[in-house]
Short mmCIF file of C-alpha atoms and ligand atoms in Angstrom, two decimals:
data_model
loop_
_atom_site.label_atom_id
_atom_site.label_comp_id
_atom_site.label_asym_id
_atom_site.label_seq_id
_atom_site.Cartn_x
_atom_site.Cartn_y
_atom_site.Cartn_z
CA MET A 351 40.48 -108.70 45.45
CA GLU A 352 38.43 -105.68 44.47
CA LYS A 353 40.30 -102.37 44.87
CA ILE A 354 38.57 -99.08 45.61
CA ASN A 355 40.14 -95.90 44.20
CA LEU A 356 40.00 -93.21 46.90
CA ASN A 357 41.71 -90.63 44.67
CA PRO A 358 44.27 -90.82 41.82
CA GLN A 359 47.05 -91.51 44.36
CA VAL A 360 45.48 -94.21 46.56
CA SER A 361 43.55 -97.45 46.04
CA VAL A 362 42.64 -99.68 48.97
CA SER A 363 41.54 -103.31 49.23
CA ARG A 364 37.79 -103.86 49.74
CA ILE A 365 38.57 -105.89 52.88
CA VAL A 366 40.95 -104.15 55.27
CA GLN A 367 43.01 -105.68 58.12
CA GLY A 368 42.82 -103.84 61.44
CA LEU A 369 45.81 -103.68 63.77
CA TRP A 370 44.18 -102.18 66.87
CA ARG A 371 44.83 -105.36 68.84
CA LEU A 372 48.31 -106.06 67.35
CA THR A 373 50.28 -105.46 70.54
CA ASP A 374 47.99 -107.88 72.45
CA TRP A 375 49.00 -110.65 70.06
CA ASN A 376 52.58 -110.54 71.41
CA TRP A 377 54.11 -111.50 68.07
CA THR A 378 57.76 -111.26 67.14
CA VAL A 379 58.69 -109.08 64.16
CA THR A 380 59.07 -112.25 62.08
CA GLN A 381 55.58 -113.46 63.04
CA THR A 382 54.12 -110.04 62.19
CA ILE A 383 55.86 -110.05 58.79
CA GLU A 384 54.46 -113.54 58.10
CA PHE A 385 50.96 -112.36 59.02
CA ILE A 386 51.19 -109.32 56.74
CA GLU A 387 52.51 -111.46 53.88
CA GLN A 388 49.59 -113.87 54.32
CA CYS A 389 47.15 -110.94 54.24
CA ILE A 390 48.73 -109.68 51.01
CA ALA A 391 48.48 -113.18 49.53
CA LEU A 392 44.71 -113.02 50.18
CA GLY A 393 44.57 -109.62 48.43
CA VAL A 394 44.16 -107.69 51.70
CA THR A 395 46.74 -104.95 51.22
CA THR A 396 45.30 -102.17 53.40
CA PHE A 397 46.16 -102.02 57.11
CA ASP A 398 44.44 -99.80 59.68
CA THR A 399 46.13 -98.39 62.77
CA ALA A 400 46.16 -95.21 64.89
CA GLU A 401 48.66 -93.14 66.86
CA ILE A 402 47.14 -94.32 70.16
CA TYR A 403 46.67 -98.05 69.39
CA GLY A 404 48.46 -100.46 71.72
CA ASN A 405 49.08 -97.67 74.23
CA TYR A 406 51.00 -95.73 71.55
CA ALA A 407 53.05 -98.84 70.56
CA CYS A 408 51.23 -100.25 67.51
CA GLU A 409 52.87 -97.87 65.02
CA ASP A 410 56.28 -98.80 66.50
CA ARG A 411 55.56 -102.49 65.72
CA ILE A 412 54.68 -101.55 62.11
CA GLY A 413 57.93 -99.57 61.92
CA GLU A 414 59.91 -102.61 63.07
CA VAL A 415 58.24 -104.69 60.34
CA LEU A 416 59.02 -102.15 57.60
CA LYS A 417 62.61 -101.82 58.82
CA ALA A 418 63.15 -105.58 58.68
CA ALA A 419 61.15 -106.07 55.47
CA PRO A 420 61.23 -102.76 53.53
CA HIS A 421 60.00 -104.49 50.36
CA LEU A 422 56.55 -104.71 52.00
CA ARG A 423 56.07 -100.94 51.93
CA ASP A 424 55.18 -100.82 48.22
CA GLN A 425 52.76 -103.71 48.60
CA ILE A 426 50.57 -102.21 51.31
CA GLU A 427 48.48 -99.13 52.09
CA ILE A 428 48.77 -97.68 55.59
CA VAL A 429 45.81 -95.99 57.26
CA THR A 430 46.46 -94.18 60.52
CA LYS A 431 44.63 -91.67 62.72
CA THR A 432 45.28 -88.68 64.91
CA GLY A 433 43.32 -86.31 67.14
CA ILE A 434 43.25 -88.09 70.50
CA ASN A 435 45.54 -87.32 73.43
CA MET A 436 45.12 -90.50 75.44
CA PHE A 437 45.83 -90.82 79.16
CA SER A 438 48.82 -93.14 79.30
CA ASP A 439 52.05 -93.84 81.16
CA LYS A 440 53.72 -92.81 77.88
CA ARG A 441 52.27 -89.27 77.82
CA ALA A 442 51.84 -86.43 80.30
CA TYR A 443 48.04 -85.99 79.94
CA THR A 444 46.08 -86.41 83.16
CA MET A 445 42.87 -87.16 81.23
CA SER A 446 42.12 -88.44 77.74
CA HIS A 447 40.86 -85.70 75.43
CA TYR A 448 40.68 -84.68 71.79
CA ASP A 449 43.09 -82.35 70.06
CA THR A 450 42.61 -81.45 66.40
CA ARG A 451 44.61 -78.23 66.46
CA LYS A 452 47.17 -77.61 63.72
CA HIS A 453 50.34 -78.22 65.73
CA LYS A 454 49.01 -81.53 67.14
CA VAL A 455 47.84 -82.87 63.77
CA VAL A 456 51.03 -81.90 61.91
CA LEU A 457 53.36 -83.23 64.62
CA SER A 458 51.37 -86.42 64.99
CA CYS A 459 51.51 -87.03 61.22
CA GLN A 460 55.26 -86.52 61.08
CA GLU A 461 55.83 -88.70 64.15
CA SER A 462 53.63 -91.50 62.75
CA ILE A 463 55.66 -91.52 59.52
CA LYS A 464 58.90 -91.67 61.52
CA ARG A 465 57.63 -94.41 63.86
CA MET A 466 56.36 -96.55 60.97
CA ASN A 467 59.43 -96.02 58.71
CA CYS A 468 56.99 -95.40 55.89
CA ASP A 469 57.93 -92.07 54.16
CA VAL A 470 54.28 -91.25 53.48
CA ILE A 471 50.89 -92.15 54.98
CA ASP A 472 48.42 -93.45 52.39
CA LEU A 473 45.30 -92.38 54.29
CA PHE A 474 45.32 -90.08 57.33
CA LEU A 475 42.14 -89.83 59.43
CA ILE A 476 40.86 -87.61 62.22
CA HIS A 477 40.01 -90.30 64.78
CA ARG A 478 36.91 -88.91 66.49
CA GLU A 479 34.54 -85.96 66.49
CA ASP A 480 36.09 -83.18 68.55
CA PRO A 481 33.64 -80.79 70.27
CA LEU A 482 36.38 -78.13 70.10
CA ILE A 483 37.04 -78.62 66.40
CA ASP A 484 37.99 -75.53 64.39
CA HIS A 485 36.81 -76.68 60.95
CA GLN A 486 38.58 -73.89 59.10
CA GLN A 487 41.94 -74.48 60.78
CA LEU A 488 41.76 -78.28 60.56
CA GLY A 489 40.59 -78.23 56.92
CA LYS A 490 43.53 -76.01 55.97
CA THR A 491 45.93 -78.23 57.93
CA LEU A 492 44.75 -81.40 56.20
CA ASP A 493 45.03 -79.72 52.78
CA GLU A 494 48.58 -78.65 53.62
CA LEU A 495 49.56 -82.19 54.66
CA VAL A 496 48.41 -83.50 51.27
CA ASP A 497 50.09 -80.64 49.37
CA ALA A 498 53.37 -81.20 51.25
CA GLY A 499 53.31 -84.92 50.37
CA TRP A 500 53.16 -86.22 53.96
CA VAL A 501 49.88 -88.00 53.22
CA LYS A 502 48.24 -89.19 49.99
CA ALA A 503 44.63 -88.89 51.13
CA VAL A 504 42.69 -87.65 54.15
CA GLY A 505 39.45 -88.59 55.85
CA VAL A 506 37.69 -88.82 59.18
CA SER A 507 36.34 -91.40 61.58
CA ASN A 508 33.14 -91.45 63.64
CA PHE A 509 31.93 -88.13 62.15
CA ASP A 510 28.21 -87.44 61.74
CA PRO A 511 27.11 -85.84 58.43
CA MET A 512 26.98 -82.30 59.88
CA LYS A 513 30.58 -82.42 61.16
CA PHE A 514 31.81 -84.07 57.96
CA ASP A 515 30.14 -81.40 55.85
CA ALA A 516 31.45 -78.54 58.00
CA LEU A 517 35.05 -79.78 57.72
CA GLN A 518 34.82 -80.58 54.00
CA SER A 519 33.41 -77.12 53.25
CA HIS A 520 36.76 -75.58 54.28
CA MET A 521 38.93 -77.91 52.17
CA ARG A 522 40.28 -78.08 48.64
CA HIS A 523 41.06 -81.82 48.87
CA ARG A 524 38.27 -84.35 49.37
CA LEU A 525 37.73 -86.25 52.59
CA VAL A 526 37.68 -89.71 51.00
CA VAL A 527 36.66 -91.96 53.91
CA ASN A 528 34.57 -91.90 57.08
CA GLN A 529 35.52 -94.85 59.31
CA ILE A 530 32.42 -95.87 61.27
CA ASP A 531 31.05 -98.55 63.58
CA TRP A 532 28.55 -100.92 61.93
CA SER A 533 27.58 -104.52 62.56
CA PRO A 534 24.36 -106.56 62.81
CA VAL A 535 23.98 -105.13 66.35
CA CYS A 536 25.05 -101.51 65.71
CA PHE A 537 22.97 -99.09 63.63
CA GLU A 538 24.08 -95.63 64.78
CA HIS A 539 24.96 -94.53 61.26
CA PHE A 540 21.59 -95.52 59.82
CA GLN A 541 20.01 -93.33 62.49
CA ASN A 542 22.25 -90.25 62.06
CA GLY A 543 21.86 -90.15 58.27
CA ASN A 544 25.44 -91.15 57.43
CA MET A 545 24.47 -94.10 55.21
CA ASP A 546 22.56 -91.66 52.97
CA TYR A 547 24.97 -88.74 53.27
CA LEU A 548 28.04 -90.84 52.37
CA GLN A 549 26.32 -92.14 49.22
CA LYS A 550 25.33 -88.59 48.29
CA MET A 551 28.94 -87.42 48.73
CA ASN A 552 30.41 -90.52 47.02
CA VAL A 553 32.51 -91.19 50.14
CA VAL A 554 33.14 -94.79 51.22
CA PRO A 555 32.85 -95.87 54.84
CA MET A 556 35.45 -98.16 56.39
CA ILE A 557 33.64 -100.33 58.92
CA TRP A 558 35.19 -100.95 62.33
CA SER A 559 34.19 -103.81 64.65
CA PRO A 560 32.18 -105.60 61.95
CA LEU A 561 31.79 -108.57 64.33
CA ALA A 562 31.17 -106.24 67.29
CA GLY A 563 34.68 -107.06 68.50
CA GLY A 564 33.83 -110.82 68.54
CA ARG A 565 30.82 -110.32 70.87
CA LEU A 566 28.51 -111.25 68.00
CA PHE A 567 29.72 -114.83 68.51
CA THR A 568 30.42 -114.88 72.25
CA SER A 569 28.02 -112.57 74.12
CA SER A 570 25.04 -113.91 76.08
CA GLU A 571 23.21 -110.57 75.77
CA GLU A 572 19.85 -110.93 74.04
CA LYS A 573 20.50 -108.70 71.02
CA TYR A 574 23.65 -110.69 70.16
CA ILE A 575 21.89 -114.05 70.62
CA LYS A 576 19.02 -113.00 68.33
CA ALA A 577 21.37 -111.67 65.62
CA ARG A 578 23.60 -114.77 65.89
CA LYS A 579 20.64 -117.14 65.49
CA LYS A 580 19.59 -115.53 62.20
CA ILE A 581 23.18 -115.28 60.89
CA ASP A 582 23.82 -118.96 61.72
CA GLU A 583 20.57 -119.92 59.95
CA ILE A 584 21.56 -118.06 56.77
CA ALA A 585 25.13 -119.42 56.95
CA HIS A 586 23.70 -122.95 57.08
CA ARG A 587 21.58 -122.14 54.01
CA TYR A 588 24.71 -121.15 52.03
CA GLY A 589 27.03 -123.80 53.52
CA VAL A 590 29.51 -121.13 54.70
CA ASP A 591 30.72 -119.87 58.08
CA SER A 592 28.68 -117.30 59.98
CA GLU A 593 31.52 -114.71 59.82
CA THR A 594 31.30 -114.84 56.01
CA ILE A 595 27.59 -114.02 56.13
CA VAL A 596 28.23 -110.95 58.32
CA PHE A 597 30.81 -109.60 55.87
CA ALA A 598 28.53 -110.42 52.89
CA TRP A 599 25.77 -108.43 54.64
CA LEU A 600 28.05 -105.39 55.04
CA LEU A 601 29.28 -105.65 51.44
CA TYR A 602 25.72 -105.89 50.04
CA HIS A 603 24.84 -102.29 50.90
CA PRO A 604 25.15 -99.77 48.01
CA VAL A 605 27.23 -97.43 50.22
CA LYS A 606 30.22 -99.65 49.18
CA ALA A 607 31.50 -100.35 52.67
CA LEU A 608 35.07 -101.48 53.33
CA PRO A 609 34.91 -103.78 56.38
CA ILE A 610 37.97 -103.90 58.65
CA SER A 611 38.60 -107.38 60.02
CA GLY A 612 40.18 -107.22 63.48
CA SER A 613 41.09 -110.89 63.87
CA SER A 614 44.60 -112.15 64.52
CA LYS A 615 43.83 -115.33 62.60
CA ILE A 616 44.37 -115.65 58.85
CA LYS A 617 41.66 -118.30 58.65
CA ARG A 618 39.17 -115.71 59.98
CA LEU A 619 40.40 -113.06 57.52
CA LYS A 620 39.85 -115.63 54.77
CA LEU A 621 36.23 -116.00 55.94
CA ALA A 622 35.85 -112.25 55.42
CA VAL A 623 37.42 -112.42 51.94
CA ASP A 624 35.11 -115.35 51.06
CA ALA A 625 32.19 -112.96 51.51
CA LEU A 626 33.10 -111.27 48.22
CA ASN A 627 31.72 -114.42 46.53
CA VAL A 628 28.46 -114.67 48.50
CA ALA A 629 25.42 -112.91 47.08
CA LEU A 630 22.72 -112.57 49.74
CA THR A 631 19.15 -112.00 48.63
CA HIS A 632 17.51 -108.65 49.25
CA GLN A 633 15.20 -110.27 51.81
CA GLU A 634 18.10 -111.91 53.66
CA TRP A 635 19.69 -108.48 54.07
CA TYR A 636 16.52 -107.32 55.85
CA GLU A 637 16.36 -110.51 57.92
CA ILE A 638 19.76 -109.65 59.42
CA TYR A 639 18.95 -105.92 59.63
CA THR A 640 15.99 -106.65 61.89
CA ALA A 641 17.31 -109.78 63.67
CA SER A 642 18.73 -108.17 66.82
CA GLY A 643 15.43 -106.39 67.46
CA GLN A 644 16.96 -102.92 67.27
CA GLN A 645 15.73 -102.00 63.78
CA ARG A 646 12.06 -102.20 62.85
CA LEU A 647 10.56 -101.62 59.43
CA ARG A 648 7.84 -98.97 59.39
N1 NAP B 294 37.93 -95.71 64.10
C1 NAP B 294 37.66 -96.21 65.28
O1 NAP B 294 37.21 -95.49 66.20
C2 NAP B 294 37.90 -97.66 65.53
C3 NAP B 294 37.43 -98.26 66.71
C4 NAP B 294 37.67 -99.62 66.88
C5 NAP B 294 38.35 -100.35 65.90
N2 NAP B 294 38.82 -99.71 64.79
C6 NAP B 294 39.53 -100.47 63.72
O2 NAP B 294 38.70 -101.54 63.29
C7 NAP B 294 39.42 -102.76 63.37
C8 NAP B 294 38.46 -103.89 63.59
O3 NAP B 294 37.80 -103.74 64.85
P1 NAP B 294 37.66 -105.00 65.79
O4 NAP B 294 39.00 -105.55 66.10
O5 NAP B 294 36.76 -104.65 66.92
O6 NAP B 294 36.92 -105.97 64.73
P2 NAP B 294 36.11 -107.33 64.82
O7 NAP B 294 36.52 -108.10 63.60
O8 NAP B 294 34.66 -107.01 65.04
O9 NAP B 294 36.61 -108.06 66.14
C9 NAP B 294 37.84 -108.74 66.18
C10 NAP B 294 37.87 -109.56 67.46
O10 NAP B 294 36.83 -110.54 67.40
C11 NAP B 294 37.37 -111.81 67.65
N3 NAP B 294 36.60 -112.79 66.88
C12 NAP B 294 36.43 -112.81 65.54
N4 NAP B 294 35.65 -113.86 65.19
C13 NAP B 294 35.32 -114.50 66.32
C14 NAP B 294 34.56 -115.66 66.63
N5 NAP B 294 33.94 -116.36 65.67
N6 NAP B 294 34.43 -116.03 67.93
C15 NAP B 294 35.05 -115.33 68.89
N7 NAP B 294 35.80 -114.23 68.68
C16 NAP B 294 35.93 -113.82 67.41
C17 NAP B 294 38.82 -111.73 67.23
O11 NAP B 294 39.58 -112.69 67.94
P3 NAP B 294 40.75 -113.53 67.17
O12 NAP B 294 41.89 -112.59 67.03
O13 NAP B 294 41.00 -114.64 68.13
O14 NAP B 294 40.19 -113.99 65.87
C18 NAP B 294 39.18 -110.30 67.65
O15 NAP B 294 39.52 -110.23 69.01
C19 NAP B 294 40.45 -102.52 64.47
O16 NAP B 294 41.56 -103.40 64.37
C20 NAP B 294 40.84 -101.08 64.20
O17 NAP B 294 41.80 -101.05 63.16
C21 NAP B 294 38.59 -98.40 64.58
#
C-alpha cells in the first residue's frame, strides 16, 4: 500500500478506513479488533474518527480496542477531529454549534487521547468551518498542541481555500490535510477552488463519503442513477466492481486524494484497495466527471 508522508513524524495509508458508523455496527471489542487487523493486512493502517462520532461513543470503542490489544497502537495512525459541540443526551448543549476556542480544542484533544488510550493523536483536525473562528488564537493553539507532543500533525476539514489560508497564515506548523466531501455526485470543492488551492499548497485532501454514503449504489434520484450507469459501464469494461472504479477515479486526480472508505465490510474495503491497480484513461475520468449531469465542460 502506498504511504503518504504528511510530515517527518506521520505517514498515512493512501486508502483510509472511516469509523463514523462504527457504533451502528454493534460489534464486540473482539470483532472490532478482528476488523482492524484485517484492514492492516490490506495495508490500510489509517483510521478516521471524531470526538462526536457515534454520539460521542466512537472514540470510547477505539479506546476499548487499544486497551485489549495495545500492540495495535504502533501499527495504525489515528485521525480525529474537534470543534463541534453537538446536541446530545451526553452533553449539556441545547443546540449543536461550533467551538474552536483554545480551551475547547485543548480539552477535546486531551480527552480524545484519554478516551482512545493512545498517548498521542497522529493527525488532529478542525472538523468544520466555524463562522466565529479566531484564526490567530486557533493557529497558536494548534501549534502549541504539536509542540507539546499531544498531536503529531494538524489539519482541517471542510475548509474553503480562504479559511484554510487565513488559519495557516497564523501558524508555524503546516496544516497537512483538508478532509473534504467528493464523489461522482459531489463537486463542491471543484467549484470553491480547493482542488487547485490544495495542489498549490502541496496539501493532500482526505475524501469523505466517496460513495456518497452508499447512495451512489442505492438511490433512485436521477443524478445517482446517471452516475451509476456510467460507473457500471466502465466497471464492465475493466472486469472489476463498480466501487473499484469510483476509488480509481478519485485516485486518478493529481491532487493526490486519500479516499476514506466508510464500509463495515472488509470485502468492500478490498474493492477500494484494488483501485490502486486500475489505471483509468483520461477520457474515462471525464466521462464520470460529467455523468451525473452536474458538471459540464465549457
Ligand atoms: N469530515 C467530515 O465532515 C466527514 C463527514 C462524513 C464522513 N466522514 C468520514 O468519512 C468516512 C467515510 O464516509 P462514509 O461512511 O459516508 O463513506 P462511504 O464509503 O461513501 O459510505 C459508506 C456506506 O455506504 C455503504 N455502501 C458501500 N458500498 C455500498 C454498495 N455497493 N451498496 C450499498 N451500500 C454501500 C456502506 O454500507 P456497508 O457497511 O454495508 O458496506 C456504508 O454504510 C466516515 O467513516 C468518516 O470517517 C467525515
